CSV table of C-alpha atoms in Angstrom, one decimal:
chain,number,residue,atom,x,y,z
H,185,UNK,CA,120.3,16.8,35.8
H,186,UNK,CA,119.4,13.5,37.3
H,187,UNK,CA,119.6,10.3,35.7
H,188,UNK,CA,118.3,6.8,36.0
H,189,UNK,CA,120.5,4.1,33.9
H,190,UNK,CA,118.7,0.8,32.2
H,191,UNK,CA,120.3,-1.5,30.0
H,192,UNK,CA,118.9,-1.2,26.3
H,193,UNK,CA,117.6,-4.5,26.0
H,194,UNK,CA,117.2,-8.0,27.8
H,195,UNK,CA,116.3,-11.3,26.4
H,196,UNK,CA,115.3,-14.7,27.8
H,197,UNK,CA,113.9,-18.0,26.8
H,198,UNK,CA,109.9,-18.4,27.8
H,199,UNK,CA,109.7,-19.8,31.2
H,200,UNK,CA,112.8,-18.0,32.6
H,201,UNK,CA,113.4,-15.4,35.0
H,202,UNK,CA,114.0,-11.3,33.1
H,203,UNK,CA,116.0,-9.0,35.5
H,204,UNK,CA,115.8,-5.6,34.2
H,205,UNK,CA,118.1,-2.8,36.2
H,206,UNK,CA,117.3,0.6,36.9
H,207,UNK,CA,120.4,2.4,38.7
H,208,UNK,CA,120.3,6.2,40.1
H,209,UNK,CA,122.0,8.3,42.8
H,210,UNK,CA,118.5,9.0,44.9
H,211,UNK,CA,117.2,5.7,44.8
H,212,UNK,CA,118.0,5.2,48.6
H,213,UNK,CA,116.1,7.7,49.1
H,214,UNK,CA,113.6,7.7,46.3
H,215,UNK,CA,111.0,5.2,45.4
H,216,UNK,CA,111.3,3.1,42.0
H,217,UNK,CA,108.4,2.4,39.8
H,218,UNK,CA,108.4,0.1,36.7
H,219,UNK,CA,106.1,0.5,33.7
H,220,UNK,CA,105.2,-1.9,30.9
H,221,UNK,CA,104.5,-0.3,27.2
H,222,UNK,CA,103.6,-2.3,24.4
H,223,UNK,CA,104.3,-1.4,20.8
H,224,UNK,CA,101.4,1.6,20.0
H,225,UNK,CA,100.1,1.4,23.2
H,226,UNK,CA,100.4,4.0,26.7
H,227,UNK,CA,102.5,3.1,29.5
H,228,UNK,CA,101.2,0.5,32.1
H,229,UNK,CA,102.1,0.4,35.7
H,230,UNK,CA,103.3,-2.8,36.9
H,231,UNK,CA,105.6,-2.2,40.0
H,232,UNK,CA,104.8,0.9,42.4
H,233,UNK,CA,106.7,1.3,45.4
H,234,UNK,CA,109.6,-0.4,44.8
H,235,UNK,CA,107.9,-4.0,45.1
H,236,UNK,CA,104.3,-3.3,44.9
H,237,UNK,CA,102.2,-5.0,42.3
H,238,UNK,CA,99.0,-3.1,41.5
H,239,UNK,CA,95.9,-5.3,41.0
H,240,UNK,CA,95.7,-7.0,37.7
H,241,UNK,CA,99.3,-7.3,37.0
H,242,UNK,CA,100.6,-11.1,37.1
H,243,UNK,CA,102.5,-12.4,40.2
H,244,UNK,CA,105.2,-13.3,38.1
H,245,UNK,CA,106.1,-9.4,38.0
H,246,UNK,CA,108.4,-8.5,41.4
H,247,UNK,CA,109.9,-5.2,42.1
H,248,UNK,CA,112.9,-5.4,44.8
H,249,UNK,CA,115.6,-2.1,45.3
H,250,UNK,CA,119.0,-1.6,47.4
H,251,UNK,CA,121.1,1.4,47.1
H,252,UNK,CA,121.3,3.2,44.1
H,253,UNK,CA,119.9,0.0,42.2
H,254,UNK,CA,116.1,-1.3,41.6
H,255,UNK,CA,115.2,-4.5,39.9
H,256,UNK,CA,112.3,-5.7,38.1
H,257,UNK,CA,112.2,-9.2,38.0
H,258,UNK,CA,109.7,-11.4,35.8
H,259,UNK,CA,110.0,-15.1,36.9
H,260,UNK,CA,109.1,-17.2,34.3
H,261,UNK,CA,108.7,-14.5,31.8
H,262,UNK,CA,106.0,-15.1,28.8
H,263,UNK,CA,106.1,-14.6,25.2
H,264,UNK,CA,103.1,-11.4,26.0
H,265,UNK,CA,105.8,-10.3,28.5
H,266,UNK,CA,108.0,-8.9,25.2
H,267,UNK,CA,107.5,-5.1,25.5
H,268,UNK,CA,109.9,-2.0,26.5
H,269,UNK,CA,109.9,-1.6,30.1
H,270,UNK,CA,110.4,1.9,32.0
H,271,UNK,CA,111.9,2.5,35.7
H,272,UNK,CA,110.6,5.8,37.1
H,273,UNK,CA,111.0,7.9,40.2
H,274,UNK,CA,112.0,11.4,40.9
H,275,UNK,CA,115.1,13.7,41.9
H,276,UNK,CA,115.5,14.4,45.4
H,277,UNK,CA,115.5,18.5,44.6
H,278,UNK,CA,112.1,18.3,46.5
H,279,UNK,CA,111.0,20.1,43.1
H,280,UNK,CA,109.0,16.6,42.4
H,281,UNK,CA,110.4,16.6,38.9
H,282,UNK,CA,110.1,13.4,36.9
H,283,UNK,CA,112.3,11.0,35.5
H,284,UNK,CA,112.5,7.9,33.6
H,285,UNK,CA,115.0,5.6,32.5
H,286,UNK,CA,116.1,5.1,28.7
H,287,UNK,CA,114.0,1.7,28.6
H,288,UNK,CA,114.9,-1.7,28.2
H,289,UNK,CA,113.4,-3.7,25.5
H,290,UNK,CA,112.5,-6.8,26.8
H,291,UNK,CA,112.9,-10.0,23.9
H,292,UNK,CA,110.9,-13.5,24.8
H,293,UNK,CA,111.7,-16.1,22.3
X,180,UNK,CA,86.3,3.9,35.5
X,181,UNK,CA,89.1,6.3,35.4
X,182,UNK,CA,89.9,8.1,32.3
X,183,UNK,CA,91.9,10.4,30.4
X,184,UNK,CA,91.4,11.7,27.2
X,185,UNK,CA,94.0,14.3,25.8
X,186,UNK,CA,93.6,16.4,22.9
X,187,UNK,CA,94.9,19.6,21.2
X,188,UNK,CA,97.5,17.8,19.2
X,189,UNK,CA,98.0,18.3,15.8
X,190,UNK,CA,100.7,19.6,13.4
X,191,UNK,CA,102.9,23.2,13.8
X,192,UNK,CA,105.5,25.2,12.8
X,193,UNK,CA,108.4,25.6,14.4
X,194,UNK,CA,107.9,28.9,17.4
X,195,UNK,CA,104.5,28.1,17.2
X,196,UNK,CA,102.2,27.4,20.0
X,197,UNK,CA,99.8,25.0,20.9
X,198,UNK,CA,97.8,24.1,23.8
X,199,UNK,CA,96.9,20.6,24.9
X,200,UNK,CA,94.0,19.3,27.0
X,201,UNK,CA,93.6,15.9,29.0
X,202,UNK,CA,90.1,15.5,30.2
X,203,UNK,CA,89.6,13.7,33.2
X,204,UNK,CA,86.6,11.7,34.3
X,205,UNK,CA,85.7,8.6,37.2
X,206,UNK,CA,88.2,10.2,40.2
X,207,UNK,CA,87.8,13.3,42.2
X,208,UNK,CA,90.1,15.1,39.9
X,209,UNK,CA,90.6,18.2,41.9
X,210,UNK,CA,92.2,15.8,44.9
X,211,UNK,CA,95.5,14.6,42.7
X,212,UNK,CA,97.8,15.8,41.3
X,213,UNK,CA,98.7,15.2,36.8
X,214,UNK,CA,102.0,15.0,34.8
X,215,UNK,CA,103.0,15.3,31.2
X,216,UNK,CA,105.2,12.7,29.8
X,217,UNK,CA,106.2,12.5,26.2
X,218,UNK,CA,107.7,10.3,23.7
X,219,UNK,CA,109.5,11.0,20.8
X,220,UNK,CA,108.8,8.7,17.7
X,221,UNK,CA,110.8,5.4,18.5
X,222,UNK,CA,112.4,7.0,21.5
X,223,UNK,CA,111.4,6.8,25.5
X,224,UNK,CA,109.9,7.9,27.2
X,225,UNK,CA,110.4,11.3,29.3
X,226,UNK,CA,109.2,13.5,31.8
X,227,UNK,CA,108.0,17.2,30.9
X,228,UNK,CA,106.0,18.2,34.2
X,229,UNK,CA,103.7,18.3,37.2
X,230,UNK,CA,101.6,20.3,39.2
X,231,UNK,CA,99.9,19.4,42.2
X,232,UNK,CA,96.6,19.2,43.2
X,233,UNK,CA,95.1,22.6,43.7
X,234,UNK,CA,97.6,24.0,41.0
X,235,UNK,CA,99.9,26.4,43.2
X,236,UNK,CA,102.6,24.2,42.8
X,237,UNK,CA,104.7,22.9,39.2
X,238,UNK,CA,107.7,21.8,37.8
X,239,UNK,CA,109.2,21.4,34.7
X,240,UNK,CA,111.9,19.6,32.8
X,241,UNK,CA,114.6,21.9,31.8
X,242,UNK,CA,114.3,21.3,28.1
X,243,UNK,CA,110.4,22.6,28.3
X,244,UNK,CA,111.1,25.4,31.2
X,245,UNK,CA,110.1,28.8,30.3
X,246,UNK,CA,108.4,27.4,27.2
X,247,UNK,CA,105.9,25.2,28.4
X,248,UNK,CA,102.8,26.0,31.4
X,249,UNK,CA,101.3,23.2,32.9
X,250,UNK,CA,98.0,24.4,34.7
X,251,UNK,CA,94.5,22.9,35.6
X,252,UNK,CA,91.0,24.0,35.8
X,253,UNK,CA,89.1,21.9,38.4
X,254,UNK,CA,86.1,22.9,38.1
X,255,UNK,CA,86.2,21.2,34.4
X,256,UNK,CA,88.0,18.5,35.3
X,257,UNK,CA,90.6,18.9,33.0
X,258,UNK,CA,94.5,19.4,32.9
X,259,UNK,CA,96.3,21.8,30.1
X,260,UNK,CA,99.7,22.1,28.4
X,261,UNK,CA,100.4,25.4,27.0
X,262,UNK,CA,103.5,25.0,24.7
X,263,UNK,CA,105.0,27.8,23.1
X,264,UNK,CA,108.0,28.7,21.1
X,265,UNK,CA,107.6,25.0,19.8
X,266,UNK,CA,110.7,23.2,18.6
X,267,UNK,CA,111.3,20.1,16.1
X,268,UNK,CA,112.9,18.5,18.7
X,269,UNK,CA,109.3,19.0,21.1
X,270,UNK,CA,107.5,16.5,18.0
X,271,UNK,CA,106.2,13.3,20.3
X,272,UNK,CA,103.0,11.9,21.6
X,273,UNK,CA,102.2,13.6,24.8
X,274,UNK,CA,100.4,11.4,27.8
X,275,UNK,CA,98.8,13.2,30.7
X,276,UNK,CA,99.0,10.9,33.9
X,277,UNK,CA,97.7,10.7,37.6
X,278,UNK,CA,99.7,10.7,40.4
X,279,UNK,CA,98.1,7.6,42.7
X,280,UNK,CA,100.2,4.5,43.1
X,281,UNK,CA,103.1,6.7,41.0
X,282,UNK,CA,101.7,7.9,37.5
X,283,UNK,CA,99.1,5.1,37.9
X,284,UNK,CA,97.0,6.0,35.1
X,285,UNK,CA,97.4,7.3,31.5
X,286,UNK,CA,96.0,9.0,28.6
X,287,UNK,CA,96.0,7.2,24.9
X,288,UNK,CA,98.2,10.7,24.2
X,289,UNK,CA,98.1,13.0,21.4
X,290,UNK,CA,100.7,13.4,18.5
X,291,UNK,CA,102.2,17.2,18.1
X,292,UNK,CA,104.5,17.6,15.3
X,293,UNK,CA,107.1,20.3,14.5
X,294,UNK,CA,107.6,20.8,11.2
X,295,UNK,CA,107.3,23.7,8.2
């Protein structure tokens, strides 16, 4: 079945720049989306589209993706940034089945 | 204000069945298509299925297929998860989600739990 491959975890100093990678074989031809999920909390969409930010998430969230890789990228990442992120898309079966990456736990301090 | 409010969770034994709700209010409903997704306690977060819009279309994961029947009733604006032949390994919180701007938004899920 098809996968999508994050690192466990990523951590930074406030004020820098958090690359998190999401890598997968349909990605070329397959959009990426990122989500943001807070300890006890649902799932929140911060990149859509590869790069898209939806309204309401900061400007400091980017979404960029070539080949089999996407890349969310939070320039000057925040101490309320610290959460598990989630890249998304689906296979290329033309089933529209799901699927996520294992999540990347993002550390601010 | 979009919502989505599931429900039907609860606590089973294993090869039990149990059916989940997510009601949906503030969007057309019957226009987009929904999704499970579930998450294990302290794991990620996964895929389980879709259907689309009108509900002639679905697909599941393959650990759920032939188990699990995700279906719709648009005139009550709500989506459904029939689960059967329920597993430990099927415990998580389950999220319905729309499909906008990708699963754009989410449910506050509901906990099943597979246990004797």
């Amino acid at each position: 079945s098809y996968e999508l491959t994050q690192p466990p975890s990523v951590s930074v100093s406030p004020g820098q720049t958090a690359r998190i990678t999401c890598s997968g074989d349909a990605l070329p031809k397959k959009y990426a989306y990122w989500y943001q999920q807070k300890s006890g909390q649902a799932p929140v969409l911060v990149i859509y589209e590869d790069s898209k930010r939806p309204s309401g998430i900061p400007e400091r969230f980017s979404g960029s993706s070539s080949g089999t890789m996407a890349t969310l990228t939070i320039s000057g990442a925040q101490v309320e940034d610290e959460a598990d992120y989630y890249c998304y898309s689906t296979d290329s079966s033309g089933n529209h089945r799901g699927v996520f990456g294992g999540g990347t736990k993002l550390t601010v301090l | 204000e979009v919502q989505l409010v599931e429900s039907g969770g609860g606590l089973v034994q294993p090869g039990g069945s149990l059916r989940l709700s997510c009601a949906a209010s503030g969007f057309t409903f019957s226009s987009y298509w929904m999704h499970w997704v579930r998450q294990a306690p302290g794991k990620g977060l996964v895929w389980v299925s879709r259907i689309n819009s009108d509900g002639s279309s679905t697909s599941y994961a393959d650990s759920v297929k032939g188990r699990f029947t995700i279906s719709r009733d648009n005139a009550k604006n709500t989506l459904y998860l029939q689960m059967n032949s329920l597993r430990a390994e099927d415990t998580a919180v389950y999220y319905c989600a729309r499909v906008g701007m990708g699963l754009d938004y989410w449910g506050q899920g509901t906990l099943v739990t597979v246990s004797s």
